[in-house]
């Protein structure tokens, strides 16, 4: 009572009311927008820091823990940045297809993206007109398979022969992943620059290692990037990560720019050799047409090339790594694939155009992709932001402007509403009673809506590598009594824990 009297003596009632109003407004601002998807509070800094650091290494376990606590749509704050995670096919379809126009922007304001796109805009971390145009250009050239002389099936056959030779040379059990990485990186390198490397070439191995440095990085979900007022930059680890990114980009840029300059010197419009030639052609045409919105700049094409390597090489080689692991762990499946190949082709070379004849093999490849879902959330998963800086609602939740939205494709490939016993590896789930392929809408290895532009290309590589190698070799575990637990580890992509296999030449 005495205190109230004293307070009223000191502050008049209107001032007190004003202070109260300011305090209430402050509380509302602090508590953030209401009715956003459930999750940890903005002020639980420790929880969110530990979520994002755990998430990098144990993506699946962390996602499972959060979805069982908060449901298939939940949110987390990284500093001031709201991130909403979407799981389950129905929700993913809602975001990427039904409300695609609303959630199609990329969070280009994020520090990681800003740094990665300083030199130019590519596809993965871009949006707006230049994203559309560069994506269209790349998609058309990948889909039509029309990237000059260097891109055709022959390209892939050269790598299959090189792989076979390398496998035949090894007498003991071998880790197949490094060989596959060389083969798939070579296919893309050949498509882009018009030549390939020997697998042991130090320059080639150096490029692969440099690219791997990008994968090792936590990407857009690096918690250090989200400290307010640039405090993150003062933390040695954050500084180190930024410097590392800078080094990687500078190195790649110098390699790509050298290649572009060499191409410019020998460019002939009547002899388009590869992707770089196609870019030079498009750039000259844009200049001749005085196109004000010309997107074919050196910096942009550098980013597109990085995207092709980053998105195209590691995801395909990791899926193939899983494919050979499933073959050795499920020898009956391997045998059935080989029988089908034998019946249809005998010893003839297997072409992609004839894939319809190999239904069981196709079903097996689909099941491998479903079970593997190699893309880590922040590498190949859709990451979008609200369109035109407008607030939107999603399934009854309020989504404020500039929210990062991450869809978890693995949750669709394992959605028990759409898959019977989803954890079980069973290629037959993709075949009907008459042996025809059946489609399941929840099968999303390449996402949905605006899907991966390299889908056809990747499918061709995977089909040709697996079938042609199964025709030549039978694959066995390193030791018959020692099985692999099909354990997954989050590295550059979601990979199997390392394993070795024996490749025995078929007679
Ligand atoms: C098994 C192999 C592959 C898998 C599983 C895969 C998966 C994906 C997924 C899930 C996305 C995100 C799509 C979205 O935005 O919703 C994506 C994007 C992308 N992929 Fe692939 N991909 C593979 C191979 C390739 C290949 C071979 C290339 C090119 C040579 C490629 C190029 C790209 C590019 C450029 C993007 C970015 C598209 C954009 O942001 O608009 N991918 N990929």
Short mmCIF file of C-alpha atoms and ligand atoms in Angstrom, two decimals:
data_model
loop_
_atom_site.label_atom_id
_atom_site.label_comp_id
_atom_site.label_asym_id
_atom_site.label_seq_id
_atom_site.Cartn_x
_atom_site.Cartn_y
_atom_site.Cartn_z
CA UNK A 1 0.00 0.00 0.00
CA UNK A 2 2.79 2.30 1.04
CA UNK A 3 4.72 1.36 -2.14
CA UNK A 4 1.68 2.18 -4.35
CA UNK A 5 1.35 5.54 -2.77
CA UNK A 6 5.03 6.28 -3.28
CA UNK A 7 4.93 5.17 -6.91
CA UNK A 8 1.85 7.27 -7.64
CA UNK A 9 3.66 10.19 -6.05
CA UNK A 10 6.58 9.74 -8.39
CA UNK A 11 4.74 8.97 -11.68
CA UNK A 12 1.45 10.40 -12.79
CA UNK A 13 -1.30 8.01 -13.90
CA UNK A 14 -1.08 8.86 -17.64
CA UNK A 15 2.67 8.24 -17.61
CA UNK A 16 2.16 4.95 -15.81
CA UNK A 17 -0.47 3.90 -18.37
CA UNK A 18 1.87 4.81 -21.20
CA UNK A 19 4.67 2.77 -19.65
CA UNK A 20 2.31 -0.15 -19.24
CA UNK A 21 1.24 0.11 -22.89
CA UNK A 22 4.88 0.21 -24.07
CA UNK A 23 5.63 -2.79 -21.88
CA UNK A 24 2.69 -4.74 -23.34
CA UNK A 25 3.66 -3.88 -26.93
CA UNK A 26 7.21 -4.92 -26.15
CA UNK A 27 5.96 -8.24 -24.78
CA UNK A 28 3.92 -8.89 -27.91
CA UNK A 29 6.92 -8.12 -30.16
CA UNK A 30 9.21 -10.25 -28.03
CA UNK A 31 6.90 -13.21 -28.05
CA UNK A 32 6.93 -13.10 -31.88
CA UNK A 33 4.03 -13.75 -34.20
CA UNK A 34 1.19 -15.82 -32.86
CA UNK A 35 -0.11 -19.11 -34.20
CA UNK A 36 3.12 -20.01 -35.95
CA UNK A 37 3.79 -23.79 -36.11
CA UNK A 38 4.68 -25.27 -32.70
CA UNK A 39 8.30 -25.58 -31.63
CA UNK A 40 10.89 -24.19 -29.25
CA UNK A 41 10.51 -20.58 -28.20
CA UNK A 42 12.57 -17.87 -29.82
CA UNK A 43 14.24 -17.22 -26.48
CA UNK A 44 15.33 -20.75 -25.84
CA UNK A 45 18.70 -20.04 -27.43
CA UNK A 46 20.42 -23.11 -26.04
CA UNK A 47 17.70 -25.42 -27.38
CA UNK A 48 17.87 -23.94 -30.84
CA UNK A 49 21.67 -23.92 -30.96
CA UNK A 50 21.79 -27.56 -29.89
CA UNK A 51 19.01 -28.44 -32.38
CA UNK A 52 20.90 -27.05 -35.34
CA UNK A 53 24.30 -28.44 -34.31
CA UNK A 54 22.75 -31.91 -33.74
CA UNK A 55 20.76 -31.62 -36.91
CA UNK A 56 23.89 -31.38 -39.03
CA UNK A 57 25.17 -34.74 -37.84
CA UNK A 58 21.99 -36.62 -36.89
CA UNK A 59 19.39 -35.23 -39.23
CA UNK A 60 16.98 -38.16 -39.14
CA UNK A 61 17.02 -38.75 -35.39
CA UNK A 62 16.60 -35.02 -34.73
CA UNK A 63 13.69 -34.76 -37.18
CA UNK A 64 12.03 -37.80 -35.66
CA UNK A 65 12.35 -36.42 -32.14
CA UNK A 66 10.87 -33.09 -33.15
CA UNK A 67 8.00 -34.46 -35.24
CA UNK A 68 6.96 -36.87 -32.51
CA UNK A 69 6.91 -33.96 -30.05
CA UNK A 70 5.40 -31.19 -32.22
CA UNK A 71 3.85 -32.89 -35.25
CA UNK A 72 4.62 -32.81 -39.00
CA UNK A 73 4.82 -29.02 -39.18
CA UNK A 74 7.09 -27.49 -36.58
CA UNK A 75 9.23 -24.41 -36.23
CA UNK A 76 12.60 -23.44 -34.78
CA UNK A 77 14.35 -20.14 -34.44
CA UNK A 78 17.97 -19.63 -35.41
CA UNK A 79 18.74 -16.33 -33.81
CA UNK A 80 16.01 -14.18 -35.24
CA UNK A 81 15.37 -16.39 -38.25
CA UNK A 82 12.21 -18.51 -38.20
CA UNK A 83 12.63 -21.90 -39.90
CA UNK A 84 9.61 -24.14 -40.51
CA UNK A 85 10.09 -27.85 -41.18
CA UNK A 86 7.50 -29.76 -43.19
CA UNK A 87 7.12 -33.55 -43.09
CA UNK A 88 4.72 -36.08 -44.60
CA UNK A 89 3.61 -36.28 -48.24
CA UNK A 90 0.33 -34.36 -47.84
CA UNK A 91 2.03 -31.36 -46.23
CA UNK A 92 4.93 -31.38 -48.71
CA UNK A 93 2.47 -31.50 -51.61
CA UNK A 94 0.60 -28.57 -50.09
CA UNK A 95 3.79 -26.45 -49.94
CA UNK A 96 5.52 -27.45 -53.17
CA UNK A 97 2.52 -27.90 -55.44
CA UNK A 98 -0.74 -26.44 -54.12
CA UNK A 99 0.83 -23.31 -52.64
CA UNK A 100 3.91 -23.30 -54.86
CA UNK A 101 3.27 -19.73 -55.98
CA UNK A 102 3.39 -18.57 -52.37
CA UNK A 103 6.34 -20.59 -51.13
CA UNK A 104 8.63 -20.49 -54.12
CA UNK A 105 11.13 -17.82 -53.18
CA UNK A 106 14.62 -18.70 -51.99
CA UNK A 107 15.97 -17.18 -48.78
CA UNK A 108 18.60 -15.14 -50.59
CA UNK A 109 19.12 -12.88 -47.57
CA UNK A 110 20.75 -15.67 -45.54
CA UNK A 111 24.46 -15.04 -44.84
CA UNK A 112 25.58 -18.36 -46.35
CA UNK A 113 23.70 -17.75 -49.60
CA UNK A 114 24.95 -14.17 -49.76
CA UNK A 115 28.54 -15.35 -49.54
CA UNK A 116 28.09 -18.21 -52.01
CA UNK A 117 26.43 -16.00 -54.60
CA UNK A 118 28.80 -13.04 -54.40
CA UNK A 119 30.43 -14.00 -57.70
CA UNK A 120 27.19 -14.74 -59.53
CA UNK A 121 23.68 -16.20 -59.37
CA UNK A 122 23.17 -19.82 -60.28
CA UNK A 123 20.13 -22.04 -59.79
CA UNK A 124 20.11 -23.63 -56.34
CA UNK A 125 20.50 -20.43 -54.33
CA UNK A 126 18.72 -18.09 -56.66
CA UNK A 127 15.16 -16.97 -57.41
CA UNK A 128 13.26 -14.48 -59.55
CA UNK A 129 13.91 -13.90 -63.26
CA UNK A 130 17.57 -14.98 -63.40
CA UNK A 131 16.75 -18.26 -61.57
CA UNK A 132 13.93 -18.98 -64.02
CA UNK A 133 16.05 -18.22 -67.08
CA UNK A 134 19.19 -20.07 -65.93
CA UNK A 135 17.14 -23.07 -64.78
CA UNK A 136 15.27 -23.17 -68.08
CA UNK A 137 18.55 -22.98 -70.04
CA UNK A 138 20.11 -25.80 -68.00
CA UNK A 139 16.99 -27.95 -67.94
CA UNK A 140 16.49 -27.72 -71.67
CA UNK A 141 20.07 -28.66 -72.39
CA UNK A 142 20.08 -31.51 -69.88
CA UNK A 143 16.70 -32.87 -70.92
CA UNK A 144 17.20 -32.67 -74.64
CA UNK A 145 20.54 -34.29 -74.12
CA UNK A 146 21.68 -31.78 -76.64
CA UNK A 147 24.86 -30.42 -75.09
CA UNK A 148 26.96 -30.71 -78.18
CA UNK A 149 29.07 -33.72 -78.93
CA UNK A 150 30.15 -34.49 -75.42
CA UNK A 151 26.79 -35.45 -73.99
CA UNK A 152 25.41 -38.74 -75.10
CA UNK A 153 25.22 -42.25 -73.77
CA UNK A 154 28.73 -42.91 -75.03
CA UNK A 155 30.01 -40.60 -72.35
CA UNK A 156 28.55 -42.81 -69.66
CA UNK A 157 29.74 -46.01 -71.37
CA UNK A 158 33.32 -44.69 -71.31
CA UNK A 159 33.02 -44.35 -67.53
CA UNK A 160 31.42 -47.78 -67.16
CA UNK A 161 34.38 -49.31 -69.01
CA UNK A 162 36.81 -47.37 -66.83
CA UNK A 163 34.94 -48.54 -63.70
CA UNK A 164 34.99 -52.16 -64.90
CA UNK A 165 38.71 -51.95 -65.55
CA UNK A 166 39.35 -50.48 -62.10
CA UNK A 167 37.21 -53.17 -60.43
CA UNK A 168 38.88 -55.99 -62.38
CA UNK A 169 42.32 -54.69 -61.36
CA UNK A 170 41.49 -54.95 -57.65
CA UNK A 171 41.99 -58.44 -56.37
CA UNK A 172 40.90 -57.80 -52.82
CA UNK A 173 37.68 -56.22 -51.49
CA UNK A 174 37.29 -52.58 -52.48
CA UNK A 175 35.40 -49.45 -51.44
CA UNK A 176 33.37 -48.69 -54.55
CA UNK A 177 32.33 -45.12 -53.62
CA UNK A 178 35.58 -43.31 -54.60
CA UNK A 179 35.56 -45.06 -58.00
CA UNK A 180 31.91 -44.16 -58.61
CA UNK A 181 32.56 -40.55 -57.56
CA UNK A 182 35.33 -40.32 -60.17
CA UNK A 183 33.07 -41.85 -62.83
CA UNK A 184 30.06 -39.59 -62.17
CA UNK A 185 32.15 -36.43 -61.72
CA UNK A 186 33.83 -37.25 -65.03
CA UNK A 187 30.46 -37.54 -66.80
CA UNK A 188 29.50 -34.05 -65.62
CA UNK A 189 32.97 -32.68 -66.31
CA UNK A 190 32.78 -34.04 -69.85
CA UNK A 191 29.31 -32.54 -70.35
CA UNK A 192 30.41 -29.14 -69.06
CA UNK A 193 33.99 -28.81 -70.33
CA UNK A 194 34.17 -31.43 -73.09
CA UNK A 195 36.87 -33.73 -71.69
CA UNK A 196 37.43 -36.31 -69.00
CA UNK A 197 40.25 -37.16 -66.59
CA UNK A 198 42.01 -40.34 -65.65
CA UNK A 199 40.79 -41.50 -62.21
CA UNK A 200 44.25 -41.09 -60.71
CA UNK A 201 44.92 -37.65 -62.18
CA UNK A 202 46.00 -35.38 -59.28
CA UNK A 203 44.27 -32.31 -60.79
CA UNK A 204 40.98 -34.23 -61.00
CA UNK A 205 41.30 -35.57 -57.45
CA UNK A 206 42.02 -32.03 -56.28
CA UNK A 207 38.77 -30.75 -57.91
CA UNK A 208 36.79 -33.57 -56.28
CA UNK A 209 38.33 -32.77 -52.88
CA UNK A 210 37.56 -29.07 -53.28
CA UNK A 211 33.93 -29.87 -54.06
CA UNK A 212 33.80 -32.14 -51.05
CA UNK A 213 34.78 -29.15 -48.92
CA UNK A 214 31.47 -27.56 -49.91
CA UNK A 215 29.56 -30.65 -48.81
CA UNK A 216 31.32 -30.86 -45.49
CA UNK A 217 29.93 -27.46 -44.63
CA UNK A 218 26.60 -27.14 -42.75
CA UNK A 219 25.30 -24.90 -45.55
CA UNK A 220 22.41 -22.56 -44.89
CA UNK A 221 21.77 -24.08 -41.48
CA UNK A 222 25.11 -23.15 -39.98
CA UNK A 223 24.14 -21.82 -36.51
CA UNK A 224 27.19 -19.49 -36.42
CA UNK A 225 25.73 -17.46 -39.26
CA UNK A 226 22.76 -16.43 -37.16
CA UNK A 227 24.30 -14.57 -34.27
CA UNK A 228 22.86 -11.06 -34.32
CA UNK A 229 24.89 -7.93 -35.07
CA UNK A 230 27.66 -9.90 -36.76
CA UNK A 231 28.81 -11.38 -33.42
CA UNK A 232 29.12 -14.73 -35.23
CA UNK A 233 32.00 -13.27 -37.22
CA UNK A 234 33.95 -12.83 -33.98
CA UNK A 235 33.74 -16.50 -33.08
CA UNK A 236 36.88 -18.29 -34.35
CA UNK A 237 34.99 -21.35 -35.65
CA UNK A 238 32.55 -19.17 -37.61
CA UNK A 239 35.43 -17.17 -39.02
CA UNK A 240 37.19 -20.36 -40.01
CA UNK A 241 34.10 -21.65 -41.87
CA UNK A 242 33.74 -18.39 -43.79
CA UNK A 243 37.40 -18.38 -44.76
CA UNK A 244 37.14 -21.99 -45.88
CA UNK A 245 34.15 -21.18 -48.12
CA UNK A 246 36.06 -18.26 -49.59
CA UNK A 247 39.07 -20.43 -50.40
CA UNK A 248 36.90 -23.10 -52.04
CA UNK A 249 35.05 -20.54 -54.16
CA UNK A 250 38.24 -18.79 -55.28
CA UNK A 251 39.83 -22.08 -56.29
CA UNK A 252 36.80 -23.28 -58.23
CA UNK A 253 36.38 -19.89 -59.85
CA UNK A 254 39.92 -19.87 -61.12
CA UNK A 255 39.51 -23.38 -62.62
CA UNK A 256 36.16 -22.58 -64.29
CA UNK A 257 37.25 -19.16 -65.60
CA UNK A 258 40.39 -20.71 -67.15
CA UNK A 259 38.24 -23.28 -68.93
CA UNK A 260 35.85 -20.59 -70.16
CA UNK A 261 38.74 -18.50 -71.51
CA UNK A 262 40.19 -21.49 -73.35
CA UNK A 263 36.74 -22.20 -74.85
CA UNK A 264 36.31 -18.59 -75.91
CA UNK A 265 39.60 -18.83 -77.81
CA UNK A 266 38.53 -21.86 -79.83
CA UNK A 267 34.77 -21.21 -80.02
CA UNK A 268 33.10 -22.15 -83.30
CA UNK A 269 29.30 -21.54 -83.53
CA UNK A 270 29.01 -24.42 -85.99
CA UNK A 271 30.69 -26.87 -83.65
CA UNK A 272 29.11 -26.65 -80.20
CA UNK A 273 31.17 -28.98 -78.04
CA UNK A 274 29.75 -28.74 -74.53
CA UNK A 275 27.88 -26.71 -71.89
CA UNK A 276 30.47 -23.92 -71.85
CA UNK A 277 30.07 -23.49 -75.63
CA UNK A 278 26.29 -23.33 -75.19
CA UNK A 279 26.77 -20.59 -72.60
CA UNK A 280 29.12 -18.63 -74.93
CA UNK A 281 26.50 -18.93 -77.69
CA UNK A 282 23.66 -17.76 -75.41
CA UNK A 283 25.79 -14.89 -74.11
CA UNK A 284 26.68 -13.69 -77.64
CA UNK A 285 23.02 -13.90 -78.70
CA UNK A 286 21.91 -11.88 -75.66
CA UNK A 287 24.52 -9.21 -76.44
CA UNK A 288 23.51 -9.03 -80.11
CA UNK A 289 19.85 -8.67 -79.11
CA UNK A 290 20.87 -5.98 -76.57
CA UNK A 291 18.93 -7.93 -73.98
CA UNK A 292 18.61 -5.69 -70.92
CA UNK A 293 17.92 -8.67 -68.71
CA UNK A 294 20.89 -10.71 -69.93
CA UNK A 295 21.62 -13.43 -67.38
CA UNK A 296 24.44 -15.13 -69.29
CA UNK A 297 27.33 -13.53 -67.46
CA UNK A 298 30.57 -15.29 -66.54
CA UNK A 299 29.76 -15.09 -62.82
CA UNK A 300 26.31 -16.58 -63.28
CA UNK A 301 27.57 -19.42 -65.42
CA UNK A 302 30.30 -20.13 -62.87
CA UNK A 303 27.54 -20.59 -60.25
CA UNK A 304 25.46 -22.78 -62.57
CA UNK A 305 28.48 -25.01 -63.20
CA UNK A 306 29.11 -25.26 -59.44
CA UNK A 307 25.44 -26.22 -58.99
CA UNK A 308 25.70 -28.94 -61.62
CA UNK A 309 28.71 -30.44 -59.83
CA UNK A 310 27.35 -29.95 -56.33
CA UNK A 311 23.79 -31.15 -57.01
CA UNK A 312 24.60 -33.60 -59.76
CA UNK A 313 27.66 -35.52 -58.80
CA UNK A 314 27.47 -36.33 -55.09
CA UNK A 315 23.75 -37.23 -55.05
CA UNK A 316 24.11 -39.61 -57.98
CA UNK A 317 27.28 -41.29 -56.73
CA UNK A 318 25.85 -41.72 -53.23
CA UNK A 319 22.67 -43.30 -54.64
CA UNK A 320 24.87 -45.68 -56.63
CA UNK A 321 26.89 -46.45 -53.50
CA UNK A 322 23.62 -47.44 -51.81
CA UNK A 323 22.64 -49.47 -54.89
CA UNK A 324 25.71 -51.72 -54.65
CA UNK A 325 25.28 -52.05 -50.90
CA UNK A 326 21.68 -53.25 -51.36
CA UNK A 327 22.92 -55.68 -54.04
CA UNK A 328 25.39 -57.33 -51.65
CA UNK A 329 23.00 -57.33 -48.71
CA UNK A 330 20.08 -58.68 -50.80
CA UNK A 331 21.76 -61.25 -53.07
CA UNK A 332 18.35 -62.60 -54.18
CA UNK A 333 17.43 -59.18 -55.55
CA UNK A 334 20.81 -58.97 -57.32
CA UNK A 335 20.24 -62.40 -58.84
CA UNK A 336 16.75 -61.49 -60.07
CA UNK A 337 18.11 -58.31 -61.71
CA UNK A 338 20.88 -60.29 -63.40
CA UNK A 339 18.40 -62.90 -64.63
CA UNK A 340 16.17 -60.23 -66.17
CA UNK A 341 19.19 -58.56 -67.83
CA UNK A 342 20.36 -61.94 -69.14
CA UNK A 343 16.94 -62.81 -70.56
CA UNK A 344 16.47 -59.48 -72.34
CA UNK A 345 20.00 -58.62 -73.42
CA UNK A 346 22.30 -61.60 -73.04
CA UNK A 347 25.74 -60.08 -73.45
CA UNK A 348 24.61 -57.13 -75.59
CA UNK A 349 25.30 -53.62 -74.31
CA UNK A 350 22.29 -52.27 -72.37
CA UNK A 351 20.90 -48.97 -73.68
CA UNK A 352 18.73 -46.50 -71.79
CA UNK A 353 16.08 -46.49 -74.52
CA UNK A 354 15.35 -50.15 -73.75
CA UNK A 355 14.81 -49.67 -70.02
CA UNK A 356 11.08 -50.46 -70.30
CA UNK A 357 12.06 -54.07 -70.88
CA UNK A 358 13.77 -54.30 -67.49
CA UNK A 359 10.82 -53.80 -65.14
CA UNK A 360 12.26 -55.58 -62.12
CA UNK A 361 15.54 -53.66 -62.41
CA UNK A 362 13.61 -50.38 -62.64
CA UNK A 363 11.53 -51.31 -59.58
CA UNK A 364 14.74 -52.16 -57.69
CA UNK A 365 16.34 -48.82 -58.58
CA UNK A 366 13.21 -47.01 -57.40
CA UNK A 367 13.18 -48.92 -54.13
CA UNK A 368 16.87 -48.11 -53.60
CA UNK A 369 16.16 -44.41 -54.13
CA UNK A 370 13.16 -44.54 -51.82
CA UNK A 371 15.08 -46.21 -49.00
CA UNK A 372 18.25 -44.16 -49.48
CA UNK A 373 16.81 -40.63 -49.94
CA UNK A 374 20.35 -39.32 -50.15
CA UNK A 375 19.71 -35.58 -50.04
CA UNK A 376 20.34 -33.91 -46.72
CA UNK A 377 17.68 -31.36 -45.87
CA UNK A 378 19.78 -28.36 -46.63
CA UNK A 379 21.53 -29.55 -49.75
CA UNK A 380 18.96 -30.82 -52.17
CA UNK A 381 15.77 -30.28 -50.21
CA UNK A 382 13.52 -27.46 -51.20
CA UNK A 383 14.15 -24.41 -49.15
CA UNK A 384 11.72 -21.66 -49.84
CA UNK A 385 10.53 -18.45 -48.38
CA UNK A 386 7.27 -16.59 -48.46
CA UNK A 387 6.59 -14.94 -51.77
CA UNK A 388 6.60 -11.18 -52.18
CA UNK A 389 7.24 -10.63 -48.51
CA UNK A 390 3.66 -11.41 -47.57
CA UNK A 391 2.39 -13.28 -44.55
CA UNK A 392 0.65 -16.49 -45.48
CA UNK A 393 -1.12 -19.34 -43.82
CA UNK A 394 -0.27 -22.99 -44.16
CA UNK A 395 -2.66 -25.63 -42.87
CA UNK A 396 -4.09 -23.12 -40.41
CA UNK A 397 -0.69 -21.88 -39.19
CA UNK A 398 0.50 -18.32 -39.65
CA UNK A 399 3.71 -18.08 -41.71
CA UNK A 400 5.31 -14.64 -41.41
CA UNK A 401 7.25 -13.05 -44.24
CA UNK A 402 10.85 -14.19 -44.74
CA UNK A 403 10.32 -17.55 -43.12
CA UNK A 404 12.63 -20.31 -44.31
CA UNK A 405 10.63 -23.42 -45.17
CA UNK A 406 12.32 -26.78 -45.39
CA UNK A 407 10.56 -29.84 -46.72
CA UNK A 408 11.76 -33.22 -45.53
CA UNK A 409 11.54 -35.48 -48.59
CA UNK A 410 12.62 -38.55 -46.65
CA UNK A 411 9.44 -38.33 -44.60
CA UNK A 412 7.42 -38.70 -47.83
CA UNK A 413 9.45 -41.67 -49.06
CA UNK A 414 8.80 -43.28 -45.65
CA UNK A 415 5.24 -41.99 -45.07
CA UNK A 416 3.30 -44.92 -43.58
CA UNK A 417 0.06 -43.47 -44.97
CA UNK A 418 1.36 -44.20 -48.47
CA UNK A 419 3.76 -47.09 -47.98
CA UNK A 420 3.06 -50.45 -46.49
CA UNK A 421 5.83 -51.28 -44.00
CA UNK A 422 8.01 -48.40 -45.26
CA UNK A 423 11.26 -49.50 -43.58
CA UNK A 424 11.26 -52.79 -45.46
CA UNK A 425 13.40 -53.01 -48.65
CA UNK A 426 11.08 -54.65 -51.19
CA UNK A 427 11.36 -53.79 -54.93
CA UNK A 428 8.09 -55.66 -55.60
CA UNK A 429 6.15 -52.76 -54.03
CA UNK A 430 6.72 -50.92 -57.33
CA UNK A 431 5.26 -53.76 -59.44
CA UNK A 432 1.64 -54.82 -59.90
CA UNK A 433 0.42 -58.38 -60.32
CA UNK A 434 1.17 -58.42 -64.03
CA UNK A 435 4.72 -57.16 -63.45
CA UNK A 436 4.02 -53.60 -64.64
CA UNK A 437 5.53 -50.63 -62.80
CA UNK A 438 3.21 -48.84 -60.38
CA UNK A 439 3.63 -45.20 -59.40
CA UNK A 440 3.17 -43.96 -55.87
CA UNK A 441 2.65 -40.19 -55.50
CA UNK A 442 4.67 -40.13 -52.27
CA UNK A 443 7.82 -41.35 -54.10
CA UNK A 444 9.82 -38.12 -54.14
CA UNK A 445 13.55 -38.70 -54.60
CA UNK A 446 13.67 -35.71 -56.96
CA UNK A 447 11.11 -33.64 -55.03
CA UNK A 448 7.76 -32.52 -56.45
CA UNK A 449 6.43 -29.41 -58.17
CA UNK A 450 9.55 -27.79 -59.63
CA UNK A 451 11.57 -30.99 -59.46
CA UNK A 452 15.29 -31.58 -59.87
CA UNK A 453 16.33 -30.47 -63.37
CA UNK A 454 18.86 -33.32 -63.52
CA UNK A 455 16.26 -36.06 -62.93
CA UNK A 456 16.38 -37.66 -66.40
CA UNK A 457 20.13 -37.34 -66.53
CA UNK A 458 20.57 -38.95 -63.09
CA UNK A 459 18.15 -41.78 -63.92
CA UNK A 460 20.07 -42.53 -67.09
CA UNK A 461 23.41 -42.61 -65.27
CA UNK A 462 22.07 -44.84 -62.49
CA UNK A 463 20.33 -47.24 -64.85
CA UNK A 464 23.30 -47.63 -67.19
CA UNK A 465 25.92 -48.00 -64.45
CA UNK A 466 23.95 -50.55 -62.41
CA UNK A 467 22.73 -52.71 -65.30
CA UNK A 468 25.99 -52.76 -67.23
CA UNK A 469 28.03 -53.58 -64.14
CA UNK A 470 25.59 -56.30 -63.04
CA UNK A 471 25.95 -57.78 -66.50
CA UNK A 472 29.72 -57.98 -66.03
CA UNK A 473 30.14 -58.67 -62.30
CA UNK A 474 28.49 -60.30 -59.32
CA UNK A 475 29.00 -58.34 -56.12
CA UNK A 476 29.58 -59.94 -52.72
CA UNK A 477 30.15 -58.77 -49.17
CA UNK A 478 33.77 -58.36 -48.11
CA UNK A 479 33.18 -61.30 -45.75
CA UNK A 480 30.12 -63.45 -46.16
CA UNK A 481 29.50 -63.76 -42.41
CA UNK A 482 29.72 -60.02 -41.84
CA UNK A 483 26.60 -58.10 -42.82
CA UNK A 484 26.21 -54.33 -43.08
CA UNK A 485 23.50 -52.85 -40.84
CA UNK A 486 22.49 -50.38 -43.62
CA UNK A 487 23.32 -47.65 -41.12
CA UNK A 488 23.10 -44.10 -42.42
CA UNK A 489 25.48 -41.27 -41.70
CA UNK A 490 25.05 -37.65 -42.53
CA UNK A 491 28.12 -36.52 -44.42
CA UNK A 492 28.10 -34.69 -47.74
CA UNK A 493 24.87 -36.54 -48.44
CA UNK A 494 23.11 -39.26 -46.44
CA UNK A 495 25.57 -42.07 -47.02
CA UNK A 496 25.89 -45.67 -45.92
CA UNK A 497 28.58 -46.22 -43.31
CA UNK A 498 31.69 -47.17 -45.35
CA UNK A 499 31.78 -50.72 -46.65
CA UNK A 500 33.84 -52.85 -49.01
CA UNK A 501 32.66 -55.33 -51.60
CA UNK A 502 34.17 -58.00 -53.80
CA UNK A 503 33.46 -57.71 -57.52
CA UNK A 504 33.73 -61.11 -59.20
CA UNK A 505 33.74 -61.15 -62.99
CA UNK A 506 30.90 -63.20 -64.48
CA UNK A 507 31.72 -65.73 -67.10
C1 LIG B 1 20.21 -39.40 -57.74
C2 LIG B 1 20.56 -38.19 -58.11
C3 LIG B 1 19.86 -36.92 -57.75
C4 LIG B 1 18.95 -36.67 -56.75
C5 LIG B 1 18.41 -37.63 -55.71
C6 LIG B 1 18.58 -35.27 -56.86
C7 LIG B 1 17.66 -34.65 -56.06
C8 LIG B 1 17.37 -33.31 -56.13
C9 LIG B 1 16.38 -32.65 -55.31
C10 LIG B 1 15.51 -33.33 -54.27
C11 LIG B 1 16.41 -31.33 -55.62
C12 LIG B 1 15.57 -30.21 -55.00
C13 LIG B 1 14.41 -29.93 -55.91
C14 LIG B 1 13.56 -28.81 -55.35
O1 LIG B 1 13.99 -27.66 -55.47
O2 LIG B 1 12.51 -29.12 -54.77
C15 LIG B 1 17.41 -31.15 -56.65
C16 LIG B 1 17.72 -29.93 -57.20
C17 LIG B 1 18.66 -29.78 -58.19
N1 LIG B 1 19.33 -30.78 -58.85
FE1 LIG B 1 19.22 -32.73 -58.47
N2 LIG B 1 19.27 -34.71 -57.89
C18 LIG B 1 20.06 -35.68 -58.47
C19 LIG B 1 20.87 -35.54 -59.58
C20 LIG B 1 21.08 -34.37 -60.25
C21 LIG B 1 21.89 -34.23 -61.43
C22 LIG B 1 22.59 -35.38 -62.16
C23 LIG B 1 21.90 -32.90 -61.76
C24 LIG B 1 22.56 -32.19 -62.90
C25 LIG B 1 23.54 -32.64 -63.62
C26 LIG B 1 21.11 -32.21 -60.77
C27 LIG B 1 20.92 -30.84 -60.72
C28 LIG B 1 20.12 -30.20 -59.81
C29 LIG B 1 19.98 -28.74 -59.74
C30 LIG B 1 20.69 -27.72 -60.63
C31 LIG B 1 19.05 -28.49 -58.73
C32 LIG B 1 18.54 -27.12 -58.26
C33 LIG B 1 17.20 -26.83 -58.89
C34 LIG B 1 16.60 -25.51 -58.44
O3 LIG B 1 16.98 -25.03 -57.38
O4 LIG B 1 15.76 -24.97 -59.15
N3 LIG B 1 20.62 -33.13 -59.87
N4 LIG B 1 17.97 -32.37 -56.94
#
